[in-house]
Coordinates of C-alpha atoms in Angstrom, one line a residue:
M158 CA 10.6 2.5 48.7
N159 CA 7.1 2.5 47.4
I160 CA 6.0 1.5 43.9
E161 CA 5.8 5.1 42.6
E162 CA 9.3 5.9 43.8
E163 CA 10.6 2.7 42.1
I164 CA 8.9 3.7 38.9
E165 CA 10.4 7.1 39.0
K166 CA 13.8 5.6 39.7
Y167 CA 13.5 3.3 36.6
E168 CA 12.2 6.2 34.5
K169 CA 15.4 8.2 35.3
E170 CA 17.6 5.2 34.5
I171 CA 15.9 4.7 31.2
K172 CA 16.2 8.4 30.3
A173 CA 19.9 8.3 31.3
L174 CA 20.5 5.7 28.6
G175 CA 20.0 8.5 26.0
L176 CA 17.9 6.4 23.6
T177 CA 15.6 9.2 22.8
K178 CA 15.1 12.9 23.4
G179 CA 11.3 12.4 23.8
L180 CA 9.1 10.6 26.3
N181 CA 8.6 7.5 24.1
L182 CA 10.7 4.7 22.8
N183 CA 10.1 2.5 19.7
S184 CA 9.8 -1.3 19.8
K185 CA 13.6 -1.9 19.3
Q186 CA 14.6 0.6 22.0
T187 CA 12.0 -0.8 24.4
A188 CA 13.2 -4.4 23.8
Q189 CA 16.8 -3.2 24.5
V190 CA 15.7 -1.7 27.8
V191 CA 13.7 -4.7 28.9
G192 CA 16.2 -7.2 27.7
I193 CA 14.1 -9.1 25.3
S194 CA 13.9 -9.3 21.5
P195 CA 11.9 -6.7 19.4
S196 CA 9.8 -9.6 18.1
T197 CA 8.7 -10.5 21.6
I198 CA 7.7 -6.8 22.2
E199 CA 5.6 -7.0 19.0
K200 CA 4.1 -10.3 19.9
W201 CA 3.1 -9.0 23.3
R202 CA 1.5 -5.9 21.7
K203 CA -0.5 -8.0 19.2
E204 CA -1.7 -10.3 22.0
G205 CA -2.7 -7.3 24.1
I206 CA -0.2 -8.1 26.9
G207 CA 3.0 -6.6 28.1
I208 CA 3.8 -2.9 28.0
D209 CA 1.2 -0.2 27.4
H210 CA 1.8 1.5 24.1
I211 CA 0.5 4.4 22.0
I212 CA 0.1 4.7 18.2
A213 CA 1.1 8.1 16.9
G214 CA 1.2 8.8 13.2
G215 CA 1.1 5.1 12.5
R216 CA 4.1 4.4 14.7
V217 CA 3.9 2.2 17.8
M218 CA 5.6 4.0 20.7
Y219 CA 6.1 2.9 24.3
P220 CA 6.0 5.7 26.9
I221 CA 9.1 5.6 29.2
R222 CA 6.8 5.7 32.2
A223 CA 4.9 2.6 31.0
I224 CA 8.2 0.8 30.5
A225 CA 9.4 1.7 34.0
R226 CA 6.1 0.6 35.5
F227 CA 6.3 -2.7 33.6
Q228 CA 9.8 -3.2 35.0
V229 CA 8.8 -2.5 38.5
L230 CA 5.6 -4.6 38.5
S231 CA 7.4 -7.5 36.8
Q232 CA 10.1 -7.8 39.5
I233 CA 9.9 -11.1 41.4
K234 CA 10.3 -10.4 45.1
T235 CA 11.9 -13.2 47.2
A236 CA 11.6 -13.5 51.0

């Protein structure tokens, strides 16, 4: 399976959680998916690291695709 296929797989899994009807999650939802605290998500954002985000209407949102990509690229592969 290539990276794009893995990203699509994660994207489907995230959407299946039913956290949102849209294409973006808020910080709390994103933290839940990734398995870290919302404060860590916010810290990463302020430091310019972590998951790509958008700001819409003053709200910080994380595209599901960006979360899926982060999950795939963060996996540690062992031999």
